[in-house]
Amino acid sequence: MSSTTSSPPAAANSAVSTAKTSIRPLIGLMGAFFAAMMAGLNIRVGALALADVRGALGFGFDDASWLTTVYSAGELIAMPFAAWFAITLSLRRFELWMLGTCVVLALIMPFINDLALLLILRFAQGIAAGTTIPLLMMAALKFLPPPIRLYGLAMYAMTATFAPNLSIWLAGQWTDSLFDWRWLYWQIIPVAAIAAVLIGWGLPKEPIQSARFRQANWCGMACGVPALGLIALALDQGVRLNWLNSPLISVALVAGLALLAVYLLTEWYHPAPFIKLQILGRRNLGLGCLLFVCLLVVLMSSSALPLSHLGPMQHYRPLQMASIGMIVALPQLFLGGVVALLLYQKWIDARLVFALGLLIIALACGYGAQVTSDWNRDQFVLVQTLQAIGQPMAVVSMLFLITSVVQPPEGPFVSGTINTLRALGSLIGAALVGQLTTVRSHFHAEMLLDQAALAGNTFAFAPEPAALMRIVGEQSLVLSIADAYRALGILAILLVPLVLLLTYIPAPVPRTAAPSSVQTT
């Protein structure tokens, strides 16, 4: 009798203990989310306010452009290897080390006036911050069972949709409200502190797995690190230096691609690779990764093109352009969860949601292609609203279709692969859009000058050469932005048939997850 009566309290205590232990990894996952958001804001805000940094430190335009390049290179280098080091050193320990590195570098960089030293520190910060984004996906795949995993992936999606657009508002706050450019670097400190507290309390303490150091593909890493750095350099500086007309870009591309081929070859045959290339043979992973890179190019239509118009044409500062970014950013706080909830319905096909998201983005691009020199913030509201709706539909659906074919032990490999492509896709997108607008701007300028020369022969009063060149410059810029909108809209439409080729994935069946069902890697 006594044993019978004592069992319910014991069961209750066990349930309470289980609930407490199951909540802690979720708190740690939230910390990983803050860490990843910190990384996304760090690169984007610094790029948006680069002119203010340049003016404060007295750097030239060409010299200061390398501050963005070295950070992007460090971020790309870190992506494929972050998950391996997190497993080897423990996710908790590695995250805290990387956050601490970011904070220390952020504290001292505003006081550095030597460009060479500042580039080294910014490169190191790019490596440290670049590890946090793949670790968010790794943590979501590790700690969340399938019935709720998509909500974690929706948080990851916000690093591609929320952070880039919020950065416009933050850059404006530091440069135009506080008038203190140093906060461009210091802004990450409170976010990193919150992330460190959540990670330190939530993630489990695990021992260092020293044996893994003897098994790693160090020869491949010795090729992969310079390969990714050189490719990032070429993509980020290619437009400014006119691509293959620059010996630096030519050497960086050739050497980077050659070393990348060697790295991928060693990864294919190594028994303990950093990224497992064989998993790309699955349709949803291989085709999904291609779609991810193309989608990142398409997403440049919401973050880069409006700013390319409002800055030169309307002379807007970041704070004046902030509302354009916030139209896209704020809805992501709940739309990602709404899309995740929608994808958990049995009657929903994630491929159709993905395709519909692309079509909405294409519609936004079609409307943006009607841009004129008179457009200001008000005319971009509809364009950005459509982007805010279409982006989470496309990104969250894509993540669902890709990760649903992944087994728990493969989580780190998938995280490294997807996030390497994420960083690479962002660089490719910026390079393609930059090159497209440059080429089309030159083309339209020549056409307009030809038309002006013909018209000048029929009018008694022709505009002064300086005024004519100003008008031609403005109109050629507007026309090139319109062309970029059209190209990205067409690309979004062309991706729809590829999306429909993905394998159908049914919604996970909701169930009560026991503590043992929490997946480990």
XYZ file of C-alpha atoms in Angstrom:
521
model
C 0.000 0.000 0.000
C 2.746 2.402 0.963
C 4.591 1.795 -2.260
C 1.400 2.407 -4.218
C 0.677 5.715 -2.556
C 4.212 7.028 -2.865
C 4.550 6.464 -6.593
C 2.416 9.418 -7.792
C 4.518 12.020 -5.946
C 7.650 10.341 -7.230
C 6.276 10.436 -10.752
C 5.326 14.071 -10.319
C 8.792 14.975 -9.098
C 10.290 13.113 -12.020
C 8.028 14.995 -14.430
C 8.998 18.327 -12.891
C 12.675 17.422 -13.117
C 12.237 16.344 -16.730
C 10.445 19.588 -17.610
C 13.219 21.627 -16.056
C 15.954 19.759 -17.884
C 14.114 19.935 -21.195
C 13.643 23.693 -20.948
C 17.337 24.441 -20.526
C 18.403 23.414 -24.054
C 15.619 25.624 -25.433
C 17.037 28.544 -23.449
C 20.454 27.720 -24.877
C 18.950 27.618 -28.356
C 17.558 31.109 -27.801
C 21.073 32.199 -26.846
C 22.406 30.731 -30.091
C 19.729 32.738 -31.909
C 20.900 35.991 -30.310
C 24.502 35.104 -31.171
C 23.602 34.517 -34.825
C 21.619 37.762 -34.982
C 24.637 39.565 -33.543
C 26.771 38.226 -36.381
C 24.247 39.256 -39.021
C 23.954 42.780 -37.656
C 27.703 43.164 -37.246
C 28.552 42.800 -40.925
C 25.534 44.584 -42.371
C 25.600 47.664 -40.120
C 29.325 48.076 -40.672
C 28.853 47.954 -44.442
C 25.952 50.441 -44.437
C 27.831 53.006 -42.373
C 31.247 52.472 -43.939
C 31.339 56.093 -45.149
C 31.085 57.323 -41.546
C 33.893 55.013 -40.411
C 35.975 56.164 -43.353
C 35.433 59.803 -42.512
C 36.104 59.373 -38.799
C 39.373 57.509 -39.305
C 40.538 59.384 -42.408
C 40.665 56.377 -44.726
C 40.201 56.592 -48.485
C 37.303 54.924 -50.274
C 39.389 52.104 -51.748
C 41.263 51.386 -48.521
C 38.136 51.350 -46.365
C 36.324 48.965 -48.729
C 38.638 46.217 -47.508
C 37.073 46.399 -44.042
C 33.958 44.757 -45.442
C 35.959 42.337 -47.578
C 38.098 40.901 -44.792
C 35.069 40.451 -42.524
C 33.181 38.614 -45.271
C 36.236 36.449 -45.936
C 36.554 35.539 -42.260
C 32.866 34.725 -42.039
C 32.987 32.460 -45.101
C 36.114 30.685 -43.848
C 34.471 29.850 -40.523
C 31.251 28.377 -41.925
C 32.317 24.846 -42.997
C 34.420 24.163 -39.901
C 32.312 25.667 -37.094
C 30.184 22.574 -36.447
C 33.237 20.290 -36.199
C 34.925 22.518 -33.622
C 31.649 22.879 -31.703
C 31.331 19.091 -31.410
C 34.993 18.657 -30.525
C 35.225 21.455 -27.940
C 31.507 21.273 -26.928
C 28.854 23.575 -28.313
C 28.590 25.561 -25.080
C 32.322 26.131 -24.683
C 32.934 27.004 -28.333
C 30.025 29.470 -28.508
C 31.197 31.263 -25.365
C 34.756 31.503 -26.667
C 33.618 32.958 -29.971
C 31.266 35.442 -28.289
C 34.042 36.549 -25.969
C 36.366 37.075 -28.940
C 33.763 39.195 -30.737
C 33.204 41.368 -27.668
C 36.908 41.974 -26.982
C 37.553 42.924 -30.608
C 34.481 45.180 -30.682
C 35.721 47.028 -27.609
C 39.127 47.893 -29.021
C 38.522 48.386 -32.757
C 37.129 51.949 -32.542
C 40.421 53.043 -31.000
C 42.587 51.587 -33.797
C 43.709 54.111 -36.415
C 46.164 51.888 -38.271
C 44.396 50.390 -41.295
C 46.519 47.233 -41.477
C 45.903 46.377 -37.828
C 42.215 47.212 -38.131
C 41.903 44.866 -41.110
C 43.507 42.040 -39.128
C 41.161 42.574 -36.186
C 38.111 42.827 -38.436
C 39.136 39.590 -40.182
C 39.472 37.831 -36.813
C 36.082 39.134 -35.757
C 34.589 37.840 -39.005
C 35.898 34.356 -38.220
C 34.561 34.435 -34.659
C 31.157 35.806 -35.642
C 30.917 33.538 -38.680
C 30.842 30.448 -36.459
C 27.656 31.513 -34.677
C 25.247 31.290 -37.635
C 25.843 27.596 -38.501
C 25.789 26.744 -34.804
C 22.232 28.072 -34.570
C 21.081 25.610 -37.230
C 23.128 22.838 -35.624
C 21.521 23.526 -32.231
C 18.026 23.577 -33.745
C 18.600 20.214 -35.431
C 20.155 18.803 -32.259
C 17.750 19.876 -29.548
C 14.380 20.165 -31.298
C 12.337 17.050 -32.188
C 10.614 17.038 -35.604
C 7.186 18.215 -34.317
C 8.649 21.571 -33.251
C 11.935 21.730 -35.168
C 10.559 23.994 -37.877
C 9.979 26.775 -35.360
C 13.696 26.700 -34.608
C 14.486 26.815 -38.308
C 12.127 29.795 -38.626
C 14.373 31.537 -36.093
C 17.357 30.681 -38.274
C 15.553 32.092 -41.311
C 15.371 35.450 -39.559
C 19.140 35.788 -39.872
C 18.567 36.090 -43.643
C 15.356 38.144 -43.590
C 15.192 40.113 -40.333
C 18.816 41.043 -39.609
C 19.752 42.627 -42.988
C 16.721 44.926 -42.919
C 16.949 45.830 -39.221
C 20.556 46.868 -39.863
C 19.426 49.923 -41.836
C 17.630 51.315 -38.788
C 20.538 50.521 -36.470
C 23.090 52.163 -38.762
C 20.930 55.284 -38.786
C 20.629 55.310 -34.996
C 24.374 55.227 -34.423
C 25.409 57.667 -37.144
C 22.474 60.087 -37.349
C 20.863 59.992 -33.897
C 23.728 59.399 -31.463
C 26.342 60.793 -33.862
C 28.835 58.272 -32.477
C 30.172 55.912 -35.147
C 31.875 53.764 -32.493
C 28.527 52.160 -31.706
C 28.743 50.503 -35.113
C 31.182 48.170 -33.362
C 29.927 48.386 -29.778
C 26.328 47.522 -30.650
C 27.069 43.805 -30.520
C 28.272 43.876 -26.916
C 24.864 43.837 -25.139
C 23.483 41.272 -27.615
C 26.546 39.061 -27.115
C 26.207 39.382 -23.340
C 22.586 38.216 -23.449
C 23.537 35.352 -25.755
C 26.401 34.297 -23.460
C 24.144 34.205 -20.372
C 21.505 32.107 -22.129
C 24.059 29.753 -23.683
C 26.050 29.412 -20.454
C 22.952 28.450 -18.485
C 21.042 26.512 -21.114
C 23.528 24.360 -23.008
C 25.006 21.295 -21.306
C 28.618 21.130 -20.160
C 30.399 18.518 -22.209
C 34.024 17.349 -22.195
C 36.501 18.114 -24.949
C 36.783 15.204 -27.386
C 40.536 15.278 -27.901
C 40.553 12.135 -30.031
C 38.770 13.977 -32.832
C 41.842 16.161 -33.444
C 43.741 13.115 -34.724
C 40.934 12.207 -37.127
C 40.270 15.559 -38.815
C 41.046 16.408 -42.431
C 43.752 18.951 -41.658
C 45.258 18.818 -45.151
C 41.872 19.644 -46.609
C 41.416 22.485 -44.148
C 44.833 23.876 -45.131
C 43.490 24.168 -48.685
C 39.935 25.152 -47.803
C 40.770 28.156 -45.620
C 42.808 30.093 -48.237
C 40.431 28.948 -50.992
C 37.372 30.450 -49.329
C 39.266 33.590 -48.337
C 40.499 34.196 -51.882
C 37.052 33.579 -53.388
C 35.483 36.012 -50.919
C 38.119 38.602 -51.814
C 37.455 38.202 -55.544
C 33.660 38.394 -55.194
C 33.645 41.378 -52.862
C 36.245 43.443 -54.727
C 35.526 42.228 -58.266
C 33.124 45.000 -59.271
C 35.363 47.764 -57.911
C 38.526 46.377 -59.552
C 36.825 45.366 -62.833
C 37.171 41.622 -62.392
C 39.673 39.873 -64.677
C 41.163 43.195 -65.757
C 42.717 43.278 -62.301
C 45.699 40.942 -61.710
C 44.700 40.658 -58.049
C 41.198 39.415 -58.852
C 42.469 37.079 -61.571
C 45.011 35.442 -59.268
C 42.523 35.248 -56.383
C 39.889 33.541 -58.553
C 42.244 31.046 -60.177
C 44.057 30.146 -56.962
C 40.858 30.120 -54.916
C 38.976 27.815 -57.287
C 41.973 25.470 -57.637
C 42.422 25.188 -53.865
C 38.663 24.754 -53.432
C 38.701 21.828 -55.851
C 41.504 20.182 -53.858
C 39.646 20.795 -50.601
C 36.403 19.296 -51.882
C 38.288 16.303 -53.284
C 39.920 15.576 -49.928
C 36.583 15.978 -48.149
C 34.952 13.468 -50.486
C 37.442 10.704 -49.689
C 38.315 11.506 -46.078
C 36.720 9.206 -43.466
C 36.039 12.115 -41.080
C 35.314 15.177 -43.247
C 34.230 18.606 -42.047
C 31.338 18.564 -44.521
C 29.932 15.383 -46.032
C 29.508 16.028 -49.728
C 27.828 12.681 -50.383
C 24.593 13.862 -48.766
C 24.145 16.345 -51.626
C 23.164 13.352 -53.758
C 19.722 13.477 -52.156
C 17.413 15.495 -54.344
C 16.116 17.826 -51.659
C 19.608 18.577 -50.396
C 21.429 18.938 -53.711
C 18.698 20.812 -55.541
C 17.696 22.626 -52.359
C 21.188 24.023 -51.870
C 21.204 25.303 -55.460
C 17.837 26.946 -54.835
C 19.164 28.464 -51.606
C 22.049 30.195 -53.389
C 19.727 31.512 -56.097
C 17.209 32.642 -53.481
C 19.895 34.649 -51.699
C 20.609 36.408 -54.983
C 16.905 37.187 -55.390
C 16.700 38.566 -51.842
C 19.120 41.327 -52.828
C 16.036 42.962 -54.358
C 14.794 43.970 -50.917
C 18.003 44.937 -49.159
C 20.285 46.406 -51.827
C 18.200 47.894 -54.629
C 16.025 50.348 -52.627
C 19.131 51.733 -50.928
C 20.934 51.986 -54.262
C 18.178 54.328 -55.402
C 17.350 56.359 -52.286
C 20.951 57.119 -51.384
C 22.195 58.628 -54.664
C 18.867 59.946 -55.974
C 17.227 61.346 -52.843
C 20.427 61.771 -50.794
C 18.912 59.809 -47.921
C 20.987 58.958 -44.893
C 20.576 55.503 -43.229
C 18.108 56.862 -40.666
C 15.912 58.253 -43.438
C 15.935 54.870 -45.188
C 15.264 52.907 -41.991
C 11.529 52.647 -42.575
C 12.182 50.808 -45.847
C 14.063 48.092 -44.001
C 11.661 47.928 -41.074
C 8.726 47.207 -43.402
C 10.452 43.914 -44.193
C 12.092 43.301 -40.807
C 9.284 43.701 -38.283
C 6.790 41.265 -39.863
C 9.463 38.556 -39.738
C 9.077 38.443 -35.949
C 5.796 36.572 -36.363
C 5.485 35.612 -40.046
C 8.207 32.963 -39.769
C 6.257 31.243 -37.000
C 3.034 31.565 -38.997
C 4.632 29.889 -42.010
C 6.042 27.145 -39.772
C 2.593 26.542 -38.301
C 1.142 26.423 -41.808
C 3.690 23.843 -42.950
C 2.696 21.560 -40.083
C -0.798 21.197 -41.568
C -1.295 17.880 -43.366
C -3.083 19.480 -46.321
C -0.194 21.861 -47.094
C 2.518 21.100 -49.630
C 5.687 22.968 -48.669
C 6.742 23.108 -52.322
C 3.655 25.136 -53.188
C 4.273 27.527 -50.290
C 7.882 27.940 -51.476
C 6.724 28.592 -55.047
C 4.058 31.059 -53.935
C 6.665 32.938 -51.899
C 8.887 33.212 -54.985
C 5.996 34.492 -57.075
C 5.183 37.163 -54.484
C 8.844 38.250 -54.490
C 8.730 38.323 -58.303
C 5.614 40.508 -58.110
C 7.481 42.878 -55.784
C 10.358 43.026 -58.273
C 7.937 43.699 -61.125
C 6.489 46.645 -59.274
C 9.969 47.867 -58.310
C 10.988 47.768 -61.978
C 8.695 50.756 -62.522
C 11.003 52.935 -60.426
C 11.590 56.519 -61.576
C 13.856 59.306 -60.420
C 10.963 60.776 -58.405
C 10.499 57.714 -56.195
C 11.071 58.199 -52.465
C 10.294 56.045 -49.418
C 6.550 56.137 -50.003
C 6.759 54.531 -53.436
C 8.798 51.611 -52.038
C 6.225 50.696 -49.369
C 4.265 48.269 -51.567
C 7.458 46.706 -52.922
C 8.813 46.057 -49.430
C 5.453 44.844 -48.096
C 5.315 42.168 -50.764
C 8.895 41.224 -49.925
C 7.974 40.919 -46.243
C 5.250 38.406 -47.138
C 7.132 36.417 -49.754
C 10.487 36.027 -48.033
C 9.459 33.919 -45.004
C 7.249 31.753 -47.215
C 10.220 30.942 -49.429
C 12.987 30.661 -46.831
C 11.148 28.676 -44.140
C 9.645 26.297 -46.706
C 13.043 25.742 -48.251
C 14.614 24.926 -44.869
C 11.794 22.484 -44.139
C 12.261 20.663 -47.441
C 16.048 20.485 -47.064
C 16.360 19.461 -43.420
C 13.525 16.937 -43.453
C 15.715 14.463 -45.344
C 18.522 14.788 -42.785
C 19.229 12.199 -40.121
C 20.252 13.449 -36.639
C 23.948 12.445 -36.950
C 24.148 14.399 -40.211
C 23.051 17.688 -38.650
C 26.558 19.185 -38.341
C 27.399 18.311 -41.962
C 24.192 19.902 -43.237
C 24.690 22.961 -41.065
C 28.210 23.515 -42.406
C 27.164 22.978 -46.015
C 24.081 25.193 -45.956
C 25.763 28.028 -44.135
C 28.848 27.981 -46.337
C 26.492 28.334 -49.290
C 24.623 31.044 -47.383
C 27.737 33.185 -47.012
C 28.860 32.393 -50.553
C 25.397 33.136 -51.963
C 25.290 36.538 -50.295
C 28.653 37.430 -51.822
C 27.588 36.144 -55.237
C 24.334 38.089 -55.025
C 26.053 41.345 -54.139
C 28.606 40.828 -56.916
C 25.989 39.981 -59.559
C 23.712 42.886 -58.667
C 26.652 45.270 -58.482
C 28.005 44.151 -61.840
C 24.575 44.204 -63.468
C 23.805 47.745 -62.337
C 27.275 48.925 -63.375
C 27.062 47.422 -66.865
C 23.497 48.545 -67.473
C 24.227 52.023 -66.125
C 27.053 52.423 -68.656
C 24.809 51.111 -71.419
C 21.957 53.478 -70.585
C 24.359 56.408 -70.222
C 25.674 55.825 -73.750
C 22.154 55.504 -75.149
C 20.990 58.676 -73.398
C 24.021 60.642 -74.577
C 23.353 59.521 -78.141
C 19.742 60.637 -77.851
C 20.820 63.921 -76.262
C 23.236 64.568 -79.138
C 20.488 63.990 -81.707
C 18.012 66.132 -79.789
C 20.582 68.911 -79.318
C 20.697 69.471 -83.058
C 16.978 70.256 -83.174
C 16.737 72.635 -80.210
C 18.122 76.133 -80.036
C 18.858 75.910 -76.327
C 20.675 72.762 -75.219
C 21.527 72.132 -71.547
C 25.011 72.887 -70.286
C 27.409 69.907 -70.413
C 27.597 69.660 -66.615
C 23.806 69.705 -66.257
C 23.461 67.199 -69.087
C 25.917 64.792 -67.478
C 24.101 65.056 -64.144
C 20.756 64.261 -65.776
C 22.240 61.378 -67.761
C 23.930 59.977 -64.643
C 20.717 60.056 -62.632
C 18.564 58.519 -65.334
C 21.073 55.809 -66.194
C 21.215 54.820 -62.524
C 17.426 54.622 -62.291
C 17.190 52.557 -65.472
C 19.907 50.166 -64.270
C 18.079 49.625 -60.971
C 14.893 48.913 -62.913
C 16.819 46.372 -64.997
C 18.134 44.721 -61.834
C 14.594 44.444 -60.467
C 13.472 42.807 -63.715
C 16.386 40.360 -63.725
C 15.828 39.291 -60.127
C 12.097 38.973 -60.701
C 12.681 36.742 -63.737
C 15.151 34.652 -61.709
C 12.526 34.171 -58.989
C 10.021 32.939 -61.581
C 12.575 30.594 -63.170
C 13.173 28.981 -59.771
C 9.536 27.891 -59.451
C 9.820 24.812 -61.752
C 12.924 23.714 -59.846
C 11.049 24.030 -56.554
C 8.314 21.745 -57.867
C 10.972 19.115 -58.692
C 11.796 18.749 -54.990
C 10.538 15.624 -53.241
C 7.257 16.072 -51.385
C 7.710 15.993 -47.605
C 4.601 15.412 -45.465
C 4.098 17.434 -42.317
C 5.528 15.799 -39.145
C 2.948 14.092 -36.962
C 2.548 16.028 -33.694
C 3.425 13.990 -30.640
C 4.564 14.486 -27.085
C 8.315 14.404 -27.076
C 9.897 12.442 -24.269
C 13.242 13.584 -22.899
C 14.983 10.728 -24.671
C 13.638 11.970 -27.999
C 15.771 15.087 -27.879
C 18.275 14.394 -30.595
C 21.959 14.553 -30.022
C 24.758 14.783 -32.454
